Structures are given as structure tokens and as C-alpha cells.
GROMACS .gro file of N, CA and C in nm:
model
  363
    1UNK      N    1   7.838  13.598   9.766
    1UNK     CA    2   7.937  13.495   9.741
    1UNK      C    3   8.071  13.562   9.719
    2UNK      N    4   8.174  13.506   9.778
    2UNK     CA    5   8.309  13.557   9.759
    2UNK      C    6   8.385  13.464   9.668
    3UNK      N    7   8.461  13.519   9.579
    3UNK     CA    8   8.547  13.440   9.492
    3UNK      C    9   8.691  13.468   9.529
    4UNK      N   10   8.765  13.364   9.559
    4UNK     CA   11   8.906  13.378   9.592
    4UNK      C   12   8.985  13.315   9.480
    5UNK      N   13   9.069  13.393   9.417
    5UNK     CA   14   9.149  13.339   9.308
    5UNK      C   15   9.249  13.238   9.362
    6UNK      N   16   9.335  13.278   9.447
    6UNK     CA   17   9.413  13.192   9.533
    6UNK      C   18   9.471  13.280   9.641
    7UNK      N   19   9.504  13.222   9.753
    7UNK     CA   20   9.556  13.299   9.865
    7UNK      C   21   9.697  13.249   9.893
    8UNK      N   22   9.786  13.343   9.907
    8UNK     CA   23   9.924  13.308   9.935
    8UNK      C   24   9.969  13.393  10.053
    9UNK      N   25  10.036  13.332  10.147
    9UNK     CA   26  10.086  13.405  10.261
    9UNK      C   27  10.228  13.450  10.231
   10UNK      N   28  10.256  13.579  10.249
   10UNK     CA   29  10.390  13.629  10.222
   10UNK      C   30  10.478  13.612  10.344
   11UNK      N   31  10.607  13.637  10.330
   11UNK     CA   32  10.701  13.616  10.439
   11UNK      C   33  10.673  13.706  10.559
   12UNK      N   34  10.606  13.821  10.538
   12UNK     CA   35  10.575  13.909  10.651
   12UNK      C   36  10.441  13.876  10.716
   13UNK      N   37  10.374  13.767  10.672
   13UNK     CA   38  10.249  13.724  10.731
   13UNK      C   39  10.125  13.782  10.666
   14UNK      N   40  10.141  13.875  10.571
   14UNK     CA   41  10.025  13.931  10.504
   14UNK      C   42   9.971  13.833  10.400
   15UNK      N   43   9.846  13.852  10.359
   15UNK     CA   44   9.782  13.764  10.263
   15UNK      C   45   9.773  13.835  10.129
   16UNK      N   46   9.807  13.763  10.024
   16UNK     CA   47   9.805  13.818   9.889
   16UNK      C   48   9.703  13.740   9.808
   17UNK      N   49   9.610  13.808   9.739
   17UNK     CA   50   9.513  13.740   9.652
   17UNK      C   51   9.577  13.716   9.517
   18UNK      N   52   9.541  13.606   9.453
   18UNK     CA   53   9.599  13.570   9.325
   18UNK      C   54   9.513  13.611   9.207
   19UNK      N   55   9.538  13.549   9.093
   19UNK     CA   56   9.478  13.592   8.967
   19UNK      C   57   9.373  13.495   8.914
   20UNK      N   58   9.398  13.366   8.913
   20UNK     CA   59   9.307  13.272   8.848
   20UNK      C   60   9.196  13.225   8.943
   21UNK      N   61   9.072  13.214   8.891
   21UNK     CA   62   8.961  13.163   8.972
   21UNK      C   63   8.988  13.018   9.008
   22UNK      N   64   8.992  12.987   9.137
   22UNK     CA   65   9.012  12.849   9.177
   22UNK      C   66   8.937  12.812   9.303
   23UNK      N   67   8.889  12.909   9.381
   23UNK     CA   68   8.817  12.877   9.505
   23UNK      C   69   8.700  12.972   9.524
   24UNK      N   70   8.591  12.917   9.579
   24UNK     CA   71   8.468  12.993   9.605
   24UNK      C   72   8.430  12.970   9.751
   25UNK      N   73   8.390  13.075   9.820
   25UNK     CA   74   8.327  13.063   9.951
   25UNK      C   75   8.190  13.127   9.936
   26UNK      N   76   8.083  13.045   9.948
   26UNK     CA   77   7.950  13.102   9.927
   26UNK      C   78   7.894  13.162  10.056
   27UNK      N   79   7.776  13.220  10.048
   27UNK     CA   80   7.717  13.290  10.162
   27UNK      C   81   7.684  13.198  10.278
   28UNK      N   82   7.671  13.068  10.253
   28UNK     CA   83   7.643  12.973  10.361
   28UNK      C   84   7.771  12.916  10.421
   29UNK      N   85   7.887  12.959  10.370
   29UNK     CA   86   8.015  12.913  10.423
   29UNK      C   87   8.071  12.791  10.354
   30UNK      N   88   8.003  12.743  10.249
   30UNK     CA   89   8.054  12.628  10.175
   30UNK      C   90   8.172  12.672  10.089
   31UNK      N   91   8.274  12.588  10.083
   31UNK     CA   92   8.395  12.618  10.009
   31UNK      C   93   8.404  12.525   9.889
   32UNK      N   94   8.424  12.584   9.772
   32UNK     CA   95   8.442  12.506   9.651
   32UNK      C   96   8.581  12.530   9.595
   33UNK      N   97   8.654  12.424   9.570
   33UNK     CA   98   8.785  12.433   9.507
   33UNK      C   99   8.773  12.361   9.374
   34UNK      N  100   8.791  12.434   9.266
   34UNK     CA  101   8.776  12.377   9.133
   34UNK      C  102   8.631  12.361   9.090
   35UNK      N  103   8.537  12.415   9.167
   35UNK     CA  104   8.395  12.408   9.137
   35UNK      C  105   8.332  12.542   9.176
   36UNK      N  106   8.238  12.591   9.096
   36UNK     CA  107   8.180  12.723   9.123
   36UNK      C  108   8.058  12.720   9.215
   37UNK      N  109   7.994  12.603   9.229
   37UNK     CA  110   7.877  12.591   9.317
   37UNK      C  111   7.899  12.473   9.411
   38UNK      N  112   7.963  12.496   9.526
   38UNK     CA  113   7.987  12.386   9.619
   38UNK      C  114   7.857  12.335   9.680
   39UNK      N  115   7.842  12.202   9.691
   39UNK     CA  116   7.721  12.144   9.748
   39UNK      C  117   7.745  12.084   9.886
   40UNK      N  118   7.868  12.080   9.930
   40UNK     CA  119   7.904  12.033  10.064
   40UNK      C  120   7.988  12.142  10.131
   41UNK      N  121   8.017  12.124  10.261
   41UNK     CA  122   8.097  12.222  10.333
   41UNK      C  123   8.231  12.243  10.263
   42UNK      N  124   8.293  12.134  10.216
   42UNK     CA  125   8.414  12.142  10.135
   42UNK      C  126   8.392  12.054  10.013
   43UNK      N  127   8.395  12.114   9.896
   43UNK     CA  128   8.370  12.043   9.770
   43UNK      C  129   8.492  12.066   9.681
   44UNK      N  130   8.568  11.960   9.653
   44UNK     CA  131   8.692  11.971   9.576
   44UNK      C  132   8.678  11.893   9.446
   45UNK      N  133   8.705  11.960   9.335
   45UNK     CA  134   8.701  11.897   9.203
   45UNK      C  135   8.834  11.923   9.135
   46UNK      N  136   8.883  11.824   9.061
   46UNK     CA  137   9.006  11.842   8.984
   46UNK      C  138   9.003  11.752   8.862
   47UNK      N  139   9.024  11.809   8.743
   47UNK     CA  140   9.027  11.728   8.621
   47UNK      C  141   9.166  11.669   8.600
   48UNK      N  142   9.203  11.574   8.685
   48UNK     CA  143   9.338  11.521   8.682
   48UNK      C  144   9.341  11.378   8.732
   49UNK      N  145   9.445  11.307   8.697
   49UNK     CA  146   9.465  11.172   8.751
   49UNK      C  147   9.559  11.177   8.871
   50UNK      N  148   9.605  11.296   8.907
   50UNK     CA  149   9.693  11.312   9.022
   50UNK      C  150   9.610  11.319   9.150
   51UNK      N  151   9.678  11.314   9.264
   51UNK     CA  152   9.611  11.325   9.393
   51UNK      C  153   9.535  11.457   9.402
   52UNK      N  154   9.417  11.452   9.460
   52UNK     CA  155   9.337  11.573   9.477
   52UNK      C  156   9.363  11.636   9.613
   53UNK      N  157   9.381  11.555   9.715
   53UNK     CA  158   9.407  11.604   9.850
   53UNK      C  159   9.537  11.542   9.898
   54UNK      N  160   9.620  11.624   9.961
   54UNK     CA  161   9.746  11.573  10.016
   54UNK      C  162   9.756  11.616  10.162
   55UNK      N  163   9.781  11.519  10.249
   55UNK     CA  164   9.806  11.546  10.390
   55UNK      C  165   9.954  11.524  10.413
   56UNK      N  166  10.021  11.620  10.474
   56UNK     CA  167  10.165  11.610  10.490
   56UNK      C  168  10.206  11.646  10.632
   57UNK      N  169  10.269  11.553  10.700
   57UNK     CA  170  10.332  11.579  10.828
   57UNK      C  171  10.479  11.603  10.798
   58UNK      N  172  10.529  11.722  10.826
   58UNK     CA  173  10.666  11.757  10.788
   58UNK      C  174  10.771  11.696  10.881
   59UNK      N  175  10.729  11.630  10.988
   59UNK     CA  176  10.822  11.564  11.079
   59UNK      C  177  10.839  11.420  11.035
   60UNK      N  178  10.962  11.380  11.007
   60UNK     CA  179  10.990  11.242  10.965
   60UNK      C  180  11.033  11.160  11.085
   61UNK      N  181  11.004  11.031  11.083
   61UNK     CA  182  11.049  10.941  11.188
   61UNK      C  183  10.947  10.835  11.221
   62UNK      N  184  10.994  10.730  11.287
   62UNK     CA  185  10.906  10.621  11.325
   62UNK      C  186  10.790  10.671  11.409
   63UNK      N  187  10.671  10.626  11.375
   63UNK     CA  188  10.552  10.661  11.451
   63UNK      C  189  10.486  10.791  11.410
   64UNK      N  190  10.546  10.866  11.318
   64UNK     CA  191  10.483  10.990  11.271
   64UNK      C  192  10.362  10.955  11.185
   65UNK      N  193  10.257  11.037  11.193
   65UNK     CA  194  10.132  11.006  11.124
   65UNK      C  195  10.073  11.128  11.054
   66UNK      N  196   9.988  11.100  10.956
   66UNK     CA  197   9.895  11.196  10.898
   66UNK      C  198   9.757  11.133  10.914
   67UNK      N  199   9.661  11.209  10.968
   67UNK     CA  200   9.532  11.152  11.007
   67UNK      C  201   9.414  11.223  10.943
   68UNK      N  202   9.307  11.149  10.926
   68UNK     CA  203   9.176  11.205  10.894
   68UNK      C  204   9.084  11.160  11.006
   69UNK      N  205   9.020  11.256  11.074
   69UNK     CA  206   8.929  11.222  11.184
   69UNK      C  207   8.785  11.249  11.141
   70UNK      N  208   8.696  11.162  11.183
   70UNK     CA  209   8.553  11.176  11.158
   70UNK      C  210   8.486  11.199  11.293
   71UNK      N  211   8.431  11.319  11.313
   71UNK     CA  212   8.375  11.357  11.443
   71UNK      C  213   8.228  11.394  11.430
   72UNK      N  214   8.151  11.353  11.527
   72UNK     CA  215   8.011  11.390  11.539
   72UNK      C  216   7.985  11.426  11.685
   73UNK      N  217   7.920  11.539  11.708
   73UNK     CA  218   7.887  11.578  11.844
   73UNK      C  219   8.008  11.609  11.930
   74UNK      N  220   8.119  11.649  11.868
   74UNK     CA  221   8.236  11.688  11.944
   74UNK      C  222   8.336  11.577  11.972
   75UNK      N  223   8.299  11.452  11.949
   75UNK     CA  224   8.392  11.342  11.975
   75UNK      C  225   8.436  11.275  11.846
   76UNK      N  226   8.557  11.223  11.846
   76UNK     CA  227   8.607  11.151  11.729
   76UNK      C  228   8.548  11.011  11.729
   77UNK      N  229   8.476  10.976  11.622
   77UNK     CA  230   8.410  10.846  11.611
   77UNK      C  231   8.485  10.748  11.524
   78UNK      N  232   8.570  10.798  11.436
   78UNK     CA  233   8.651  10.711  11.350
   78UNK      C  234   8.773  10.790  11.305
   79UNK      N  235   8.876  10.718  11.263
   79UNK     CA  236   8.999  10.783  11.223
   79UNK      C  237   9.073  10.694  11.123
   80UNK      N  238   9.127  10.756  11.019
   80UNK     CA  239   9.216  10.687  10.925
   80UNK      C  240   9.355  10.745  10.950
   81UNK      N  241   9.452  10.658  10.973
   81UNK     CA  242   9.587  10.702  11.008
   81UNK      C  243   9.687  10.640  10.912
   82UNK      N  244   9.768  10.724  10.849
   82UNK     CA  245   9.883  10.678  10.771
   82UNK      C  246  10.004  10.695  10.861
   83UNK      N  247  10.077  10.586  10.885
   83UNK     CA  248  10.188  10.588  10.981
   83UNK      C  249  10.318  10.549  10.915
   84UNK      N  250  10.424  10.619  10.951
   84UNK     CA  251  10.558  10.589  10.902
   84UNK      C  252  10.631  10.503  11.004
   85UNK      N  253  10.694  10.397  10.957
   85UNK     CA  254  10.780  10.312  11.040
   85UNK      C  255  10.910  10.288  10.964
   86UNK      N  256  11.013  10.240  11.033
   86UNK     CA  257  11.143  10.215  10.970
   86UNK      C  258  11.132  10.118  10.854
   87UNK      N  259  11.042  10.021  10.864
   87UNK     CA  260  11.029   9.919  10.760
   87UNK      C  261  10.919   9.951  10.659
   88UNK      N  262  10.869  10.075  10.657
   88UNK     CA  263  10.769  10.115  10.557
   88UNK      C  264  10.648  10.180  10.619
   89UNK      N  265  10.548  10.201  10.536
   89UNK     CA  266  10.428  10.270  10.580
   89UNK      C  267  10.315  10.174  10.615
   90UNK      N  268  10.224  10.222  10.698
   90UNK     CA  269  10.105  10.147  10.738
   90UNK      C  270   9.984  10.238  10.722
   91UNK      N  271   9.869  10.179  10.695
   91UNK     CA  272   9.742  10.251  10.694
   91UNK      C  273   9.653  10.181  10.796
   92UNK      N  274   9.600  10.258  10.890
   92UNK     CA  275   9.523  10.200  11.001
   92UNK      C  276   9.384  10.265  11.006
   93UNK      N  277   9.284  10.184  11.038
   93UNK     CA  278   9.147  10.232  11.052
   93UNK      C  279   9.103  10.208  11.196
   94UNK      N  280   9.062  10.316  11.263
   94UNK     CA  281   9.016  10.310  11.401
   94UNK      C  282   8.868  10.347  11.405
   95UNK      N  283   8.792  10.282  11.493
   95UNK     CA  284   8.652  10.319  11.519
   95UNK      C  285   8.628  10.320  11.669
   96UNK      N  286   8.531  10.400  11.711
   96UNK     CA  287   8.501  10.412  11.854
   96UNK      C  288   8.404  10.303  11.898
   97UNK      N  289   8.437  10.241  12.010
   97UNK     CA  290   8.344  10.146  12.072
   97UNK      C  291   8.232  10.226  12.137
   98UNK      N  292   8.119  10.164  12.160
   98UNK     CA  293   8.007  10.229  12.225
   98UNK      C  294   8.051  10.280  12.362
   99UNK      N  295   8.052  10.413  12.378
   99UNK     CA  296   8.090  10.473  12.505
   99UNK      C  297   8.237  10.462  12.538
  100UNK      N  298   8.319  10.418  12.445
  100UNK     CA  299   8.460  10.396  12.475
  100UNK      C  300   8.554  10.478  12.390
  101UNK      N  301   8.675  10.427  12.380
  101UNK     CA  302   8.779  10.497  12.304
  101UNK      C  303   8.795  10.436  12.166
  102UNK      N  304   8.878  10.499  12.084
  102UNK     CA  305   8.905  10.447  11.950
  102UNK      C  306   8.982  10.316  11.959
  103UNK      N  307   8.941  10.219  11.877
  103UNK     CA  308   9.005  10.088  11.871
  103UNK      C  309   9.051  10.064  11.727
  104UNK      N  310   9.175  10.018  11.711
  104UNK     CA  311   9.223   9.985  11.577
  104UNK      C  312   9.151   9.859  11.528
  105UNK      N  313   9.082   9.871  11.414
  105UNK     CA  314   9.003   9.760  11.362
  105UNK      C  315   9.060   9.699  11.235
  106UNK      N  316   9.139   9.778  11.158
  106UNK     CA  317   9.194   9.725  11.034
  106UNK      C  318   9.330   9.789  11.010
  107UNK      N  319   9.425   9.708  10.965
  107UNK     CA  320   9.560   9.755  10.935
  107UNK      C  321   9.605   9.702  10.801
  108UNK      N  322   9.662   9.790  10.720
  108UNK     CA  323   9.726   9.751  10.594
  108UNK      C  324   9.875   9.775  10.615
  109UNK      N  325   9.958   9.671  10.599
  109UNK     CA  326  10.101   9.691  10.619
  109UNK      C  327  10.173   9.710  10.485
  110UNK      N  328  10.303   9.737  10.492
  110UNK     CA  329  10.380   9.768  10.373
  110UNK      C  330  10.405   9.647  10.283
  111UNK      N  331  10.377   9.527  10.332
  111UNK     CA  332  10.394   9.405  10.251
  111UNK      C  333  10.264   9.367  10.180
  112UNK      N  334  10.158   9.445  10.201
  112UNK     CA  335  10.031   9.415  10.137
  112UNK      C  336   9.940   9.328  10.221
  113UNK      N  337   9.980   9.299  10.343
  113UNK     CA  338   9.897   9.220  10.433
  113UNK      C  339   9.790   9.309  10.496
  114UNK      N  340   9.673   9.251  10.519
  114UNK     CA  341   9.562   9.321  10.582
  114UNK      C  342   9.523   9.248  10.709
  115UNK      N  343   9.519   9.321  10.818
  115UNK     CA  344   9.476   9.263  10.944
  115UNK      C  345   9.342   9.321  10.984
  116UNK      N  346   9.244   9.237  11.007
  116UNK     CA  347   9.114   9.281  11.055
  116UNK      C  348   9.103   9.235  11.200
  117UNK      N  349   9.098   9.331  11.292
  117UNK     CA  350   9.101   9.298  11.433
  117UNK      C  351   9.240   9.259  11.479
  118UNK      N  352   9.341   9.286  11.397
  118UNK     CA  353   9.479   9.249  11.426
  118UNK      C  354   9.569   9.363  11.379
  119UNK      N  355   9.640   9.427  11.471
  119UNK     CA  356   9.724   9.542  11.437
  119UNK      C  357   9.854   9.502  11.368
  120UNK      N  358   9.891   9.374  11.372
  120UNK     CA  359  10.015   9.328  11.309
  120UNK      C  360   9.988   9.209  11.218
  121UNK      N  361   9.934   9.235  11.098
  121UNK     CA  362   9.899   9.124  11.007
  121UNK      C  363  10.022   9.050  10.955
   0.00000   0.00000   0.00000
């Protein structure tokens, strides 16, 4: 088992190990952040009321997204998309049709409206 205190990339591209225990990579390749015995491929624990995971797209503008994809067998079967628009943010849920492409099935808009089977609630 390898213990990584924290890893920081320096300006010259080299990797620097840190001081405090915060991440574990076990012999089976499971990664634990904030936990010493990970039980999943990625196991994240945090004793906080703040966000545990943050996805950030550094490009701002209409239509920019941060996504979580769910893939099995090499294909994307579902996707959660946070999208930026001029009038606010949207959260969209896509699922794959049998043998087809991803279809938007649920949308949450910035006014609190929810569309099921409707991309513009």
C-alpha cells in the first residue's frame, strides 16, 4: 500500500510530495481520500459541511459545461451536465436509449422549474 500525503505539481512540471496523510492508493489500485481503507475504486470522505467534490470548467460562457459520465462497456450510458447560460445555470440529466444516443430526460432550470421529458421547463 502506498500512502500519499499530498501531491503538488511545481512550475517546472516535477511532482512534490507533501506532509500530512490525506490520500491512500492500495495494492488493488483503490484510492482513498480522507479514508485509510478505501472500499471502492475512489472513496472520498470529509468531515465537513462544505462540498466534497468540485468540478470546474475554467472556460466561461454560454453553453460551457461540467459533466459526470456513467460508462459501462466503453459507452456512456448516462450523464449529468451542469450548464452555464446567460440567464443562469441549468442541471441536465441524460440517459441512453436502447442502442441509441444520449437523450435529455430531465432539466432543472435557474428559476427552479423541472422539466421531465422537456428540455425547456
